[in-house]
Amino acid sequence: MSGTSRPSFYVTTPIYYVNDVLHIGHAYTTIIADILARAEKLMGKNVFFLTGTDEHGQKIEKAAAERGLKPKELADRVVGRVLDLWKALDISYDFFIRTTMPEHERGVQQLFSRLQEKGDIYKGEYKGWYCVSDENFLPEDVPLEKEGHKVCPDCGKNCIVVSEECYFFRLSAYQQPLLDHFAKNPAFVRPASRMNEVASFVRQGLKDLSITRTTVKWGIPVPGDPKHTIYVWFDALHNYLTGIGYGSDDQKFRTFWPATVHLMGKDILRFHAVFWPAFLLAGGFELPQTVFGHGWWLKDDTKMSKSKGNVLDPYQILRWFGPDPLRYFLVREVPIGLDGNFSHEAFLHRVNSDLANDLGNLIQRTLTMIGSYFQGAIADPGPEEPKDEALRLGFGAMKEKVEGLYADYALNKALEEIWAYISVVNKYLAENEPWKMAKRPEARPRLARVLFQAAAAIRGTSHILYPVMPSSMTKVWGFLGEARRPEEVPWADSQFESYRIGQKAAEPVPLFPRVALEDFLGEASVSDSPSRPAAPQPSIPKQAPAAKEKTMDIVTYEEFQKMDLRVARILKAEPVPGATKLLKLQVDLGTEQRTMVAGIAETYKPEDLVGKHLIVIANLKPATIRGVESQAMLLAAVSPEGRAIIPFFDRDVAPGAKVK
Ligand code: MSP
């Protein structure tokens, strides 16, 4: 199909800062964007999905200096990890923009000059309280603290006064045009409740915005006045234009601009709903259709953020479950406009109940029956056998609703509809009891009909679920013997009746692993917070751990030296009651004995361990695991099957010897 004849759908995520590794909150925005992009592609739109990294500014300059790196070196390292994470999460972006790309830098300079020529950018002097962490001057109404400084209302950090000659953007001139635009386009800011906040902020009055810095070297120079660099937000927001070819590929730019939806967390909605449209109006561009400010993922009721130390590493879940359960959970659990509290219990409950039980069992059972009763290819029930209409009609109705809900970004409601249908299909099987029909030869046509209905429902539902869980649903189509992958079949062409009689189904493998809460929590309690003690080496059943290793933060030599690594001799080893993967060890550290709990029972028998020397981290804060205080952590490699393999010493070494 030619790209230009179809309606376009252009979706963006914020571009992420490269001063840190990404957490579940960042993954959330990107997953939503990916689901929308995949759904709209299926529905026949010409989709462009842009994501990327925000690499300039003081925050990056500072983070790089702290690590003894040049800002670009830091950016290059972090970008590698961001790309790895998007791969691990099955993110199908069309372009990954970095603000250090020459096309972007040139584009921003062009746009800056364009506004300058128009008189919307002018030179002046700015003095104000500035938050280095958020790269933002504080609003003037933020009160002074007793100590005489101001604190950033967003991140809580102390701010500094910055006074400098700078260029201003004439934001004040756009107050009325913005209000007019909001009035005419009530869906410009979503969810609707946030439109009110944004409009009332604009109504209170907009002051001109300082958009250059002389104090920041790591930025795009102002054209013709290079001692000034362009403010990182002016630079970053324009990625939405340069990322689709503004200034470098006119045809592409015209195909995709204006954006259909910019997605972001509510923390940066104002930048997107006020500054960004004002820059665009000044530049003479059409405005995006919708700016969607989603809610936050909280941990223990506080926004997940690195500065608060409560971030969750997506790999902690990815290694156990792969991408689909996390994708599903994040969009199923809360409507995207609201905040959600991340809990491992809730996650596991969804995986076990919705994915493993409702969906996984349905697929497993149906395909196994097709395998055992029809050798993988359901026979034609024949014209005599009455058609069951309920599942077919239910499917059509569900599909129509889901189409509207996907298009309206109501992903959790779409999943509710799909699950309501899945439970109808489960009920259909429970009521028809095909396993009983299989025992009666005369019921064979009916058996064929029932299994055909279930398989057709699974095929259709997997297609609809594909945007949310692309890798599992592609597998389901493979099991069903479909010749194509779900993404190759347009939405409108995938009907209930598209499942063909005689199609050869394969033996299914379980799609969603069942993981015991205590095993998962054993690891979660460690990974949740860097200040929490280390735990037993978990068994990692599904995913190779390589990706996790790549995401590790860089540590300085001084930081490494803080770790007290020692040789320990195992004195005693015994199982931990009720845990299949854990062993309790008594070790000699030379000057003292310690108890520790380690997830090594799948690899080692207790009796094989006594007398062996291994490496432990001796100065980790103790953790209580299964009621036992673990006072050290051993080092082990993780095999591809997820088993812990301990590096033992090949000659005698005294317990307590330092490992460097
Ligand atoms: N670089 C700017 C964005 C510039 S866009 C032109 C920035 N980057 S960021 O790395 O801090 O990422 C911000 C985005 O990450 C948020 O808008 C949001 O999309 C996502 N989230 C970060 N923490 C989050 C949660 N705890 N919960 C949900 N989303 C969160 O700001």
PDB file of N, CA and C in Angstrom, residues 125-167:
ATOM      1  N   GLU A 125      17.540  40.398  29.627  1.00  0.00           N
ATOM      2  CA  GLU A 125      18.300  39.953  30.810  1.00  0.00           C
ATOM      3  C   GLU A 125      17.360  39.183  31.713  1.00  0.00           C
ATOM      4  N   TYR A 126      17.792  38.047  32.209  1.00  0.00           N
ATOM      5  CA  TYR A 126      16.906  37.274  33.090  1.00  0.00           C
ATOM      6  C   TYR A 126      17.590  36.970  34.411  1.00  0.00           C
ATOM      7  N   LYS A 127      16.823  37.144  35.493  1.00  0.00           N
ATOM      8  CA  LYS A 127      17.329  36.766  36.808  1.00  0.00           C
ATOM      9  C   LYS A 127      16.229  35.971  37.494  1.00  0.00           C
ATOM     10  N   GLY A 128      16.581  34.824  37.999  1.00  0.00           N
ATOM     11  CA  GLY A 128      15.528  34.053  38.668  1.00  0.00           C
ATOM     12  C   GLY A 128      16.070  32.817  39.344  1.00  0.00           C
ATOM     13  N   TRP A 129      15.186  32.154  40.106  1.00  0.00           N
ATOM     14  CA  TRP A 129      15.549  30.903  40.779  1.00  0.00           C
ATOM     15  C   TRP A 129      15.453  29.773  39.778  1.00  0.00           C
ATOM     16  N   TYR A 130      16.516  28.980  39.750  1.00  0.00           N
ATOM     17  CA  TYR A 130      16.637  27.975  38.701  1.00  0.00           C
ATOM     18  C   TYR A 130      16.865  26.599  39.314  1.00  0.00           C
ATOM     19  N   CYS A 131      16.133  25.620  38.841  1.00  0.00           N
ATOM     20  CA  CYS A 131      16.333  24.242  39.323  1.00  0.00           C
ATOM     21  C   CYS A 131      17.245  23.523  38.326  1.00  0.00           C
ATOM     22  N   VAL A 132      18.438  23.203  38.786  1.00  0.00           N
ATOM     23  CA  VAL A 132      19.415  22.574  37.897  1.00  0.00           C
ATOM     24  C   VAL A 132      18.929  21.183  37.486  1.00  0.00           C
ATOM     25  N   SER A 133      18.316  20.512  38.439  1.00  0.00           N
ATOM     26  CA  SER A 133      17.904  19.146  38.158  1.00  0.00           C
ATOM     27  C   SER A 133      16.822  19.094  37.082  1.00  0.00           C
ATOM     28  N   ASP A 134      15.852  20.004  37.174  1.00  0.00           N
ATOM     29  CA  ASP A 134      14.755  19.994  36.192  1.00  0.00           C
ATOM     30  C   ASP A 134      15.002  20.930  35.014  1.00  0.00           C
ATOM     31  N   GLU A 135      16.143  21.633  35.013  1.00  0.00           N
ATOM     32  CA  GLU A 135      16.478  22.558  33.917  1.00  0.00           C
ATOM     33  C   GLU A 135      15.392  23.603  33.752  1.00  0.00           C
ATOM     34  N   ASN A 136      14.983  24.216  34.825  1.00  0.00           N
ATOM     35  CA  ASN A 136      13.779  25.018  34.739  1.00  0.00           C
ATOM     36  C   ASN A 136      13.861  26.186  35.714  1.00  0.00           C
ATOM     37  N   PHE A 137      13.513  27.404  35.260  1.00  0.00           N
ATOM     38  CA  PHE A 137      13.357  28.500  36.216  1.00  0.00           C
ATOM     39  C   PHE A 137      12.061  28.264  36.986  1.00  0.00           C
ATOM     40  N   LEU A 138      12.085  28.567  38.295  1.00  0.00           N
ATOM     41  CA  LEU A 138      10.883  28.325  39.103  1.00  0.00           C
ATOM     42  C   LEU A 138       9.847  29.406  38.824  1.00  0.00           C
ATOM     43  N   PRO A 139       8.570  29.069  38.947  1.00  0.00           N
ATOM     44  CA  PRO A 139       7.559  30.128  38.885  1.00  0.00           C
ATOM     45  C   PRO A 139       7.815  31.120  40.029  1.00  0.00           C
ATOM     46  N   GLU A 140       7.488  32.415  39.787  1.00  0.00           N
ATOM     47  CA  GLU A 140       7.845  33.403  40.816  1.00  0.00           C
ATOM     48  C   GLU A 140       7.105  33.209  42.129  1.00  0.00           C
ATOM     49  N   ASP A 141       5.936  32.569  42.084  1.00  0.00           N
ATOM     50  CA  ASP A 141       5.183  32.435  43.336  1.00  0.00           C
ATOM     51  C   ASP A 141       5.706  31.338  44.264  1.00  0.00           C
ATOM     52  N   VAL A 142       6.780  30.657  43.900  1.00  0.00           N
ATOM     53  CA  VAL A 142       7.340  29.666  44.835  1.00  0.00           C
ATOM     54  C   VAL A 142       7.976  30.435  45.998  1.00  0.00           C
ATOM     55  N   PRO A 143       7.559  30.122  47.250  1.00  0.00           N
ATOM     56  CA  PRO A 143       8.051  30.930  48.380  1.00  0.00           C
ATOM     57  C   PRO A 143       9.518  30.642  48.709  1.00  0.00           C
ATOM     58  N   LEU A 144      10.155  31.641  49.363  1.00  0.00           N
ATOM     59  CA  LEU A 144      11.532  31.454  49.845  1.00  0.00           C
ATOM     60  C   LEU A 144      11.502  30.583  51.090  1.00  0.00           C
ATOM     61  N   GLU A 145      12.459  29.688  51.229  1.00  0.00           N
ATOM     62  CA  GLU A 145      12.578  28.890  52.461  1.00  0.00           C
ATOM     63  C   GLU A 145      13.212  29.756  53.554  1.00  0.00           C
ATOM     64  N   LYS A 146      13.109  29.273  54.796  1.00  0.00           N
ATOM     65  CA  LYS A 146      13.707  30.024  55.927  1.00  0.00           C
ATOM     66  C   LYS A 146      15.191  30.293  55.693  1.00  0.00           C
ATOM     67  N   GLU A 147      15.864  29.315  55.074  1.00  0.00           N
ATOM     68  CA  GLU A 147      17.319  29.440  54.876  1.00  0.00           C
ATOM     69  C   GLU A 147      17.665  30.431  53.764  1.00  0.00           C
ATOM     70  N   GLY A 148      16.656  30.994  53.124  1.00  0.00           N
ATOM     71  CA  GLY A 148      16.938  32.025  52.128  1.00  0.00           C
ATOM     72  C   GLY A 148      17.054  31.519  50.696  1.00  0.00           C
ATOM     73  N   HIS A 149      16.747  30.251  50.477  1.00  0.00           N
ATOM     74  CA  HIS A 149      16.766  29.789  49.088  1.00  0.00           C
ATOM     75  C   HIS A 149      15.391  29.216  48.733  1.00  0.00           C
ATOM     76  N   LYS A 150      15.220  28.926  47.453  1.00  0.00           N
ATOM     77  CA  LYS A 150      13.956  28.309  47.038  1.00  0.00           C
ATOM     78  C   LYS A 150      14.177  26.831  46.735  1.00  0.00           C
ATOM     79  N   VAL A 151      13.088  26.083  46.885  1.00  0.00           N
ATOM     80  CA  VAL A 151      13.145  24.641  46.650  1.00  0.00           C
ATOM     81  C   VAL A 151      12.234  24.322  45.463  1.00  0.00           C
ATOM     82  N   CYS A 152      12.715  23.497  44.581  1.00  0.00           N
ATOM     83  CA  CYS A 152      11.925  23.168  43.380  1.00  0.00           C
ATOM     84  C   CYS A 152      10.638  22.441  43.784  1.00  0.00           C
ATOM     85  N   PRO A 153       9.479  22.967  43.399  1.00  0.00           N
ATOM     86  CA  PRO A 153       8.230  22.309  43.812  1.00  0.00           C
ATOM     87  C   PRO A 153       8.047  20.932  43.164  1.00  0.00           C
ATOM     88  N   ASP A 154       8.754  20.677  42.075  1.00  0.00           N
ATOM     89  CA  ASP A 154       8.579  19.382  41.408  1.00  0.00           C
ATOM     90  C   ASP A 154       9.488  18.308  41.974  1.00  0.00           C
ATOM     91  N   CYS A 155      10.791  18.650  42.134  1.00  0.00           N
ATOM     92  CA  CYS A 155      11.700  17.567  42.553  1.00  0.00           C
ATOM     93  C   CYS A 155      12.188  17.749  43.983  1.00  0.00           C
ATOM     94  N   GLY A 156      11.877  18.907  44.610  1.00  0.00           N
ATOM     95  CA  GLY A 156      12.234  19.091  46.014  1.00  0.00           C
ATOM     96  C   GLY A 156      13.691  19.452  46.245  1.00  0.00           C
ATOM     97  N   LYS A 157      14.427  19.722  45.174  1.00  0.00           N
ATOM     98  CA  LYS A 157      15.848  20.055  45.380  1.00  0.00           C
ATOM     99  C   LYS A 157      16.036  21.563  45.555  1.00  0.00           C
ATOM    100  N   ASN A 158      17.165  21.932  46.219  1.00  0.00           N
ATOM    101  CA  ASN A 158      17.470  23.354  46.399  1.00  0.00           C
ATOM    102  C   ASN A 158      17.802  23.988  45.057  1.00  0.00           C
ATOM    103  N   CYS A 159      17.380  25.263  44.916  1.00  0.00           N
ATOM    104  CA  CYS A 159      17.605  25.940  43.647  1.00  0.00           C
ATOM    105  C   CYS A 159      18.641  27.045  43.814  1.00  0.00           C
ATOM    106  N   ILE A 160      19.127  27.544  42.685  1.00  0.00           N
ATOM    107  CA  ILE A 160      20.121  28.621  42.741  1.00  0.00           C
ATOM    108  C   ILE A 160      19.580  29.814  41.948  1.00  0.00           C
ATOM    109  N   VAL A 161      20.132  31.032  42.270  1.00  0.00           N
ATOM    110  CA  VAL A 161      19.715  32.202  41.495  1.00  0.00           C
ATOM    111  C   VAL A 161      20.619  32.285  40.272  1.00  0.00           C
ATOM    112  N   VAL A 162      19.999  32.433  39.137  1.00  0.00           N
ATOM    113  CA  VAL A 162      20.772  32.578  37.902  1.00  0.00           C
ATOM    114  C   VAL A 162      20.395  33.926  37.291  1.00  0.00           C
ATOM    115  N   SER A 163      21.416  34.687  36.919  1.00  0.00           N
ATOM    116  CA  SER A 163      21.149  35.967  36.269  1.00  0.00           C
ATOM    117  C   SER A 163      21.990  36.003  35.009  1.00  0.00           C
ATOM    118  N   GLU A 164      21.355  36.242  33.909  1.00  0.00           N
ATOM    119  CA  GLU A 164      22.138  36.225  32.676  1.00  0.00           C
ATOM    120  C   GLU A 164      21.446  36.972  31.546  1.00  0.00           C
ATOM    121  N   GLU A 165      22.321  37.434  30.638  1.00  0.00           N
ATOM    122  CA  GLU A 165      21.800  37.995  29.388  1.00  0.00           C
ATOM    123  C   GLU A 165      21.247  36.811  28.615  1.00  0.00           C
ATOM    124  N   CYS A 166      20.081  36.993  28.079  1.00  0.00           N
ATOM    125  CA  CYS A 166      19.548  35.835  27.362  1.00  0.00           C
ATOM    126  C   CYS A 166      18.536  36.246  26.310  1.00  0.00           C
ATOM    127  N   TYR A 167      18.165  35.284  25.531  1.00  0.00           N
ATOM    128  CA  TYR A 167      17.111  35.510  24.541  1.00  0.00           C
ATOM    129  C   TYR A 167      15.793  35.048  25.141  1.00  0.00           C
TER     130      TYR A 167
END
